[in-house]
PDB file of C-alpha atoms in Angstrom:
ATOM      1  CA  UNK A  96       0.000   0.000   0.000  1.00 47.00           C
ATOM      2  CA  UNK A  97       2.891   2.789   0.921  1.00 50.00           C
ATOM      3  CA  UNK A  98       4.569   1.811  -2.513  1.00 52.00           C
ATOM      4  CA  UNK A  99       1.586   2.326  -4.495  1.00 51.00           C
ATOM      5  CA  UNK A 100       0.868   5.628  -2.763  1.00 56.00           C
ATOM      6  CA  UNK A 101       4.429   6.674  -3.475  1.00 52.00           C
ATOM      7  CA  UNK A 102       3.917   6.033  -7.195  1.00 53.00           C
ATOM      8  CA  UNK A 103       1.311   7.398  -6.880  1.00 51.00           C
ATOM      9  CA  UNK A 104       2.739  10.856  -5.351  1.00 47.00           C
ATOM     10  CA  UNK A 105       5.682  10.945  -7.971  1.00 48.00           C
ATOM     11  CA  UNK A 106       2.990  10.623 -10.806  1.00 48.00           C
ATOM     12  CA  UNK A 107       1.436  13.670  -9.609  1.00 47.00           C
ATOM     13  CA  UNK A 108       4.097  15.897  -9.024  1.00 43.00           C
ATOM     14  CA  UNK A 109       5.132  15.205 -12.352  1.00 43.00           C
ATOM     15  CA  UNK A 110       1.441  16.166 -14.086  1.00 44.00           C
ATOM     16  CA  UNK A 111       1.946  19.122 -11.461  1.00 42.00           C
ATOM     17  CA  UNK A 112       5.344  20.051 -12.987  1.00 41.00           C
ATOM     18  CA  UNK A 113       4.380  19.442 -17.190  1.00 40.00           C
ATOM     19  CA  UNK A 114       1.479  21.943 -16.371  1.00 40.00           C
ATOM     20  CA  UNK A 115       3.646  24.390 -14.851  1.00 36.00           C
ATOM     21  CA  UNK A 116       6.014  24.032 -17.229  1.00 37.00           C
ATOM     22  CA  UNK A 117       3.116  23.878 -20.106  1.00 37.00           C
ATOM     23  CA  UNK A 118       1.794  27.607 -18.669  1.00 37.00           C
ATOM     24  CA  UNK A 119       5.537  29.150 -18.113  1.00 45.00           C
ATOM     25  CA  UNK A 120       5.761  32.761 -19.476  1.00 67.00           C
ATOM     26  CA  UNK A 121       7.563  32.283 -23.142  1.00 72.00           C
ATOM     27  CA  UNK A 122       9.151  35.206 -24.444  1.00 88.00           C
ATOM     28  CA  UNK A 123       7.919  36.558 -27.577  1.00 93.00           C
ATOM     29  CA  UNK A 124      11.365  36.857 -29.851  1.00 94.00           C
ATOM     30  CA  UNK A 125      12.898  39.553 -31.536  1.00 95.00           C
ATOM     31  CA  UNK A 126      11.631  39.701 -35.888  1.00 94.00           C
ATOM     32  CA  UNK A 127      15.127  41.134 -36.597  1.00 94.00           C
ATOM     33  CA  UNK A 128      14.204  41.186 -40.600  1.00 94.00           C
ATOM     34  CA  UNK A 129      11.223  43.288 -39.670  1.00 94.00           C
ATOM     35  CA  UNK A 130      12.385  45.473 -37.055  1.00 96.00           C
ATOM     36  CA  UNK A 131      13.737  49.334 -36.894  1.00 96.00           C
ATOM     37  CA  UNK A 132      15.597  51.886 -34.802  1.00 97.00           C
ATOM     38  CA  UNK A 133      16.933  54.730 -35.985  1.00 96.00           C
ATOM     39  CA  UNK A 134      18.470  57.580 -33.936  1.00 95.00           C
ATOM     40  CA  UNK A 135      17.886  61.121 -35.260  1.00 93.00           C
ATOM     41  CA  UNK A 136      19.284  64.341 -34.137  1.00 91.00           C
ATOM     42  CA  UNK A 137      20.117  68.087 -34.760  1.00 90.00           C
ATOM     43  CA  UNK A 138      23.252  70.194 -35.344  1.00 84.00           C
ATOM     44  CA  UNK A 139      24.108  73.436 -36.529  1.00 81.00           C
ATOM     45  CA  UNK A 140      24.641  72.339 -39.834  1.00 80.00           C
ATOM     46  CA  UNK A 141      21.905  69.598 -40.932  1.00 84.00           C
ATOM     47  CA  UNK A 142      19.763  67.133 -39.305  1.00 89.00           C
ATOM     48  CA  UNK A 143      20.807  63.528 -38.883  1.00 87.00           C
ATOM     49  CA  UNK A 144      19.649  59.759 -38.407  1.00 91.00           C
ATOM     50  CA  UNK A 145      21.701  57.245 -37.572  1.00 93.00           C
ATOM     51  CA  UNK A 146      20.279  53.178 -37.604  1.00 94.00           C
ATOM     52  CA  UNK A 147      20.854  50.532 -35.586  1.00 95.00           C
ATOM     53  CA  UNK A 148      21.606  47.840 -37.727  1.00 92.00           C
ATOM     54  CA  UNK A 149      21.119  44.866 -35.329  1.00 95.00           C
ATOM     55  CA  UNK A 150      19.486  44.797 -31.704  1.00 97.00           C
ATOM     56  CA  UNK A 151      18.353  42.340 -29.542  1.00 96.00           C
ATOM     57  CA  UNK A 152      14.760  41.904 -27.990  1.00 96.00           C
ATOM     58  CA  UNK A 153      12.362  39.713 -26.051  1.00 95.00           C
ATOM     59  CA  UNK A 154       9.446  40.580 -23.950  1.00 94.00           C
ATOM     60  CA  UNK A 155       6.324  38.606 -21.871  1.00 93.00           C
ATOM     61  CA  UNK A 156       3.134  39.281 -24.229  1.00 89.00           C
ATOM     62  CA  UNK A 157      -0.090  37.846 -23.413  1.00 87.00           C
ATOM     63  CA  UNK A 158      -3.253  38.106 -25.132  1.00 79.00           C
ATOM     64  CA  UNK A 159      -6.858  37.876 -23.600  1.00 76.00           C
ATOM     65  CA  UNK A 160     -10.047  37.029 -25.644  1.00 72.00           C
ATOM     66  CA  UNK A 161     -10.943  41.275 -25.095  1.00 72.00           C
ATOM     67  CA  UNK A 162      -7.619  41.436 -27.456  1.00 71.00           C
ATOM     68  CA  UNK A 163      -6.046  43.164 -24.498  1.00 81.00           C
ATOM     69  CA  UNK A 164      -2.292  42.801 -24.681  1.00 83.00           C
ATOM     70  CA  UNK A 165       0.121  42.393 -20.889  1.00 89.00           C
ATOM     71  CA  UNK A 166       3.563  42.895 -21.792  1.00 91.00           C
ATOM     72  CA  UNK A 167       6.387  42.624 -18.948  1.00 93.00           C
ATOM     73  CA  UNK A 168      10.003  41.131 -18.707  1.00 95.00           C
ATOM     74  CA  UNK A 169      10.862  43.650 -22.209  1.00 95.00           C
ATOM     75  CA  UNK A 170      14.845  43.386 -22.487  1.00 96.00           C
ATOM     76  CA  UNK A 171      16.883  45.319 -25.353  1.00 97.00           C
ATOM     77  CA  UNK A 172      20.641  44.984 -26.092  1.00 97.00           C
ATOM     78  CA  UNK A 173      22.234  46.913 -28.617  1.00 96.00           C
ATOM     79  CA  UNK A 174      25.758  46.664 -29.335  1.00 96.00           C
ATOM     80  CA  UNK A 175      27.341  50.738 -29.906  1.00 96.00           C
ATOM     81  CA  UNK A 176      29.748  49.206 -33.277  1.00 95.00           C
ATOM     82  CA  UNK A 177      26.030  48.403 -34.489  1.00 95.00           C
ATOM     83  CA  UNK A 178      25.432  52.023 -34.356  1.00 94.00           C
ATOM     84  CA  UNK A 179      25.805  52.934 -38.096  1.00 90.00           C
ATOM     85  CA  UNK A 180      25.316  55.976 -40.318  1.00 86.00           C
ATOM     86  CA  UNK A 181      26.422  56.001 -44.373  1.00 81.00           C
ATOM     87  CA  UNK A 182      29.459  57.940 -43.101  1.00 83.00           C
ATOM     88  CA  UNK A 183      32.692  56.247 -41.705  1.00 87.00           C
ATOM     89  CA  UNK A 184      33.797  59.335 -39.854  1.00 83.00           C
ATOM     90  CA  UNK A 185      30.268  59.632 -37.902  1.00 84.00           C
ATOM     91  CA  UNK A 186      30.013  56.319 -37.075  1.00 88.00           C
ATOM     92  CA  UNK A 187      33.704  56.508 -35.460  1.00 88.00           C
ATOM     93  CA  UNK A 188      32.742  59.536 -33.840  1.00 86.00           C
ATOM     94  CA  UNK A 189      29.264  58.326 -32.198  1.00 88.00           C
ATOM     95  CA  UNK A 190      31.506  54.911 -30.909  1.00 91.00           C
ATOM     96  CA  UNK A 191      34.147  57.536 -29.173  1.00 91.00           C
ATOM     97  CA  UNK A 192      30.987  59.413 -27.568  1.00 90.00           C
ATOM     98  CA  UNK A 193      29.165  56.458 -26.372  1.00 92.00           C
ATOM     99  CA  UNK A 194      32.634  54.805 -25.062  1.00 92.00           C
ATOM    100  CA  UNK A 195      32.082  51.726 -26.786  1.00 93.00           C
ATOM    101  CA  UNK A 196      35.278  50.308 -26.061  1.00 94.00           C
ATOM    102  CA  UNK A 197      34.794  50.280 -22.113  1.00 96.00           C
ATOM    103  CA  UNK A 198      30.950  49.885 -22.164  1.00 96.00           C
ATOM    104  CA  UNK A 199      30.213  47.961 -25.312  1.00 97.00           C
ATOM    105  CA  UNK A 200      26.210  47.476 -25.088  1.00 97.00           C
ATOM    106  CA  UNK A 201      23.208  49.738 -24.590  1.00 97.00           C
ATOM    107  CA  UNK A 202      20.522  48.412 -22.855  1.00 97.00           C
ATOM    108  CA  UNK A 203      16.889  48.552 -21.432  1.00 97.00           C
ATOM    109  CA  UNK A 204      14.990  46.036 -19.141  1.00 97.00           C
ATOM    110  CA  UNK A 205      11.250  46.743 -18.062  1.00 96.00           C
ATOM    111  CA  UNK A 206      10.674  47.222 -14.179  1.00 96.00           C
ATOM    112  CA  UNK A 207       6.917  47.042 -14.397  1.00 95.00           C
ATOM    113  CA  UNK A 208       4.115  45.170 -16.440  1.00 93.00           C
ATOM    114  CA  UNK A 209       1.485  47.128 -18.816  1.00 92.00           C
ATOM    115  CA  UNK A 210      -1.768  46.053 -19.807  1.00 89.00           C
ATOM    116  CA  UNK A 211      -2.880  47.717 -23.255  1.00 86.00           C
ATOM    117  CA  UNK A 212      -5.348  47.187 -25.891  1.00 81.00           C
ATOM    118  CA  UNK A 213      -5.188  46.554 -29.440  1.00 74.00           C
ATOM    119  CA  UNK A 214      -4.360  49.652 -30.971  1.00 77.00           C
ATOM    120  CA  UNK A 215      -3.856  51.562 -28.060  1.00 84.00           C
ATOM    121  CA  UNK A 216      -1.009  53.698 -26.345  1.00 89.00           C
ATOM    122  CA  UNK A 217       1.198  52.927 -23.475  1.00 91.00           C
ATOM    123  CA  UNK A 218       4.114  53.061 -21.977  1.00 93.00           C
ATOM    124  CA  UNK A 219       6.849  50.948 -19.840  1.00 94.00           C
ATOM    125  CA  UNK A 220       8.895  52.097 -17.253  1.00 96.00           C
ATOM    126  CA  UNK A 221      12.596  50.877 -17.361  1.00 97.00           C
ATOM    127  CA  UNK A 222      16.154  51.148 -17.175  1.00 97.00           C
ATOM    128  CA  UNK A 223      17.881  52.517 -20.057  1.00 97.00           C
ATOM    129  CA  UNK A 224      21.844  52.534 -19.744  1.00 97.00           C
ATOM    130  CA  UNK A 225      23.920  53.854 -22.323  1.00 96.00           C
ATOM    131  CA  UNK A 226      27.742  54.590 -21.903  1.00 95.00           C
ATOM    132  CA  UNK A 227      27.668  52.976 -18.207  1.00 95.00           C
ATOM    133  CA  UNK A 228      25.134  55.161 -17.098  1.00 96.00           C
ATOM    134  CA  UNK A 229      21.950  53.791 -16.071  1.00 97.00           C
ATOM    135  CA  UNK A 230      18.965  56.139 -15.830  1.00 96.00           C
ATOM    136  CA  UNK A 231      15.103  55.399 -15.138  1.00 97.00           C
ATOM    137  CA  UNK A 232      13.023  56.472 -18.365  1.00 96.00           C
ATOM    138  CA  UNK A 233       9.613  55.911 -19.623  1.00 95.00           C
ATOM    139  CA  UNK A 234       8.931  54.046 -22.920  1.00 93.00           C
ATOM    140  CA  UNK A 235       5.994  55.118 -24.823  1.00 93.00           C
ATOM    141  CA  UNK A 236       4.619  52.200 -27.494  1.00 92.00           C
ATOM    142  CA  UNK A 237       1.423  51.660 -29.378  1.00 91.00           C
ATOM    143  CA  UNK A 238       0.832  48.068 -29.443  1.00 87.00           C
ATOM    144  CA  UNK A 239      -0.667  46.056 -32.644  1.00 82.00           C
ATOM    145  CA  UNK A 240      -1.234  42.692 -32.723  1.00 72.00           C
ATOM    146  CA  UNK A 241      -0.056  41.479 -36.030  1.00 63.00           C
ATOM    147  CA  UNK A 242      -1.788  37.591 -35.418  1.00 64.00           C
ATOM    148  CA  UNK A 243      -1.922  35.239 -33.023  1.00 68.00           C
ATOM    149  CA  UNK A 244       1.726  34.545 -32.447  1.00 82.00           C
ATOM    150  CA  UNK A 245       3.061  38.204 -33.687  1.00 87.00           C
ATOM    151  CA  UNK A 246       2.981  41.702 -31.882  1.00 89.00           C
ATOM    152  CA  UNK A 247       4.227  45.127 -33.185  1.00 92.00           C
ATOM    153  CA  UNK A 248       5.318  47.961 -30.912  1.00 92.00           C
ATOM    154  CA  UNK A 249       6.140  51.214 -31.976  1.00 94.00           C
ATOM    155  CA  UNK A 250       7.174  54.461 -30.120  1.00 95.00           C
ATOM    156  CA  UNK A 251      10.018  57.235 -30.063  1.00 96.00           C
ATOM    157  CA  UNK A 252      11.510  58.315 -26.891  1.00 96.00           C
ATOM    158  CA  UNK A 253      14.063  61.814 -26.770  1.00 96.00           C
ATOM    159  CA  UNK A 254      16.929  61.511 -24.838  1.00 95.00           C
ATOM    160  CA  UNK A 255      19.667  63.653 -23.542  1.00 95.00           C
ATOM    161  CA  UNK A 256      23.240  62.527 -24.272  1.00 94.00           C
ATOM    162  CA  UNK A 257      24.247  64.833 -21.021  1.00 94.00           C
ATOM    163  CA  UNK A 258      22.177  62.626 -18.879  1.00 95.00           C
ATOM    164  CA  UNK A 259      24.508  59.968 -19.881  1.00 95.00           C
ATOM    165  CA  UNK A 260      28.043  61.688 -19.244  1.00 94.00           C
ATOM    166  CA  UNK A 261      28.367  62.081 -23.492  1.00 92.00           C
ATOM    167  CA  UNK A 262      29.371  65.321 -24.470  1.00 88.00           C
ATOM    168  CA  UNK A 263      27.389  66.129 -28.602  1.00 82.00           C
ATOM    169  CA  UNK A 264      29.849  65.020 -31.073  1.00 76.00           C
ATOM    170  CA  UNK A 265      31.450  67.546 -33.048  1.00 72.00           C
ATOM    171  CA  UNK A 266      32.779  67.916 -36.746  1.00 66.00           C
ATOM    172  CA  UNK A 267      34.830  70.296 -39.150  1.00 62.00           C
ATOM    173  CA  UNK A 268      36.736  71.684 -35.746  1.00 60.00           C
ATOM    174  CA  UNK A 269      33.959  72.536 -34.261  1.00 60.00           C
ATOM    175  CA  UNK A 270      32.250  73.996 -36.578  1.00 60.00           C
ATOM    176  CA  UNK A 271      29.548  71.471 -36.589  1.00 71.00           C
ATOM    177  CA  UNK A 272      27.926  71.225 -33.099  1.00 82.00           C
ATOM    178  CA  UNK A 273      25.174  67.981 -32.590  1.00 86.00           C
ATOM    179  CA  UNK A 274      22.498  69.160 -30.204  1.00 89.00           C
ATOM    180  CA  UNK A 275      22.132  67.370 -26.973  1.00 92.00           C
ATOM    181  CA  UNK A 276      19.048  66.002 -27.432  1.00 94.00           C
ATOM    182  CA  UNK A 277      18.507  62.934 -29.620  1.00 94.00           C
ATOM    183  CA  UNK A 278      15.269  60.443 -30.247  1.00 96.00           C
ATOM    184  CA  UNK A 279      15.184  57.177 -30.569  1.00 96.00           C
ATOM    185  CA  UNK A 280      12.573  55.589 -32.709  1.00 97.00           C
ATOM    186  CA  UNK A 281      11.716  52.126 -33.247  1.00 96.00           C
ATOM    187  CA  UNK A 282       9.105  49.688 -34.975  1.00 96.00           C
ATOM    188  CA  UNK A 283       9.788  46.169 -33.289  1.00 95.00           C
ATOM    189  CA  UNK A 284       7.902  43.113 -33.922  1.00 95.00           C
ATOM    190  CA  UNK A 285       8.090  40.465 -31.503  1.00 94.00           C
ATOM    191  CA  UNK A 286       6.961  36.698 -32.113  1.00 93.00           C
ATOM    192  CA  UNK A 287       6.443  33.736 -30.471  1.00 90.00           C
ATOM    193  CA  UNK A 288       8.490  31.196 -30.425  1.00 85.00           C
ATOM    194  CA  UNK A 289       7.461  28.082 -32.756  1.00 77.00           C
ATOM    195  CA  UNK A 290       6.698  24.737 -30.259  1.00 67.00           C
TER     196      UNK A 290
END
């Protein structure tokens, strides 16, 4: 009697552990072919934009039948030599400013969940650190939901490069000044991972 009840005790805690591991959060993944940032700026000669060419992202999405969206656990990682204008000199100017050789990686993780709907506008508080400097900001996204396993976020954000300890670039001896203020925009679509 004791033996079967022991069988019978590991046969439940493993049903108790497949369903656990059956309703785990999964990470919607990062559609790098169909995904955007730019960075865009002023000086005191022209405007400029500057892409990222490859970034990193994952985030908890969850879907209701009200097509309400909960998104938590968002994570981007850039790496600064990704960074990249049409213009060799730029690009090895925005690496110096954003000390990419001592702090390689710009990143944000999400300290709080959002519930949004289909559509709608929101935004995510985080932790954005760029050049070793790690600064609270607020993420504004509107949320689509592209099907049942795809989401698309999009948003722009301004940011100060003083906040960060990185003095404007500068060009021509000075006589092209960046302005301290840049924004970052970005179009990310996130899906789920395939069973």
């Amino acid at each position: 009697m004791k033996k079967l009840n022991f069988r019978y005790l590991i046969l439940s805690a493993l049903i108790i552990s497949a369903q656990l591991v059956a309703n785990a959060d999964v990470p919607f993944r990062l559609d790098g072919a169909a995904s955007k940032m730019v960075i865009s700026g002023t000086s005191s000669v022209h405007d400029w934009e500057i892409e990222v060419s490859e970034f990193e992202c994952d985030a908890v999405v969850k879907t209701d039948e009200n097509e309400t969206f909960s998104i938590s656990d968002v994570n981007v990682v850039c790496e600064v030599e990704n960074v990249k204008s049409h213009n060799k000199i730029m690009d090895n100017k925005t690496y110096k400013a954003l000390d990419g050789k001592d702090h390689p990686k710009i990143t944000f993780k999400s300290t709080e969940q959002v519930t949004i709907s289909e559509n709608g506008k929101a935004s995510i508080k985080g932790k954005l650190n760029i050049a070793g400097i790690s600064k609270e900001v607020v993420l504004p996204f509107t949320v689509a939901g592209e099907n049942d396993s795809s989401v698309k976020l999009n948003g722009k954000i301004p940011v100060k490069m003083s906040d960060y300890g990185i003095e404007p670039p500068t060009a021509m001896m000075g006589a092209l000044k960046t302005g301290d203020e840049v924004v970052i925009s970005y179009d990310i679509v996130l899906q789920k991972p395939a069973k």
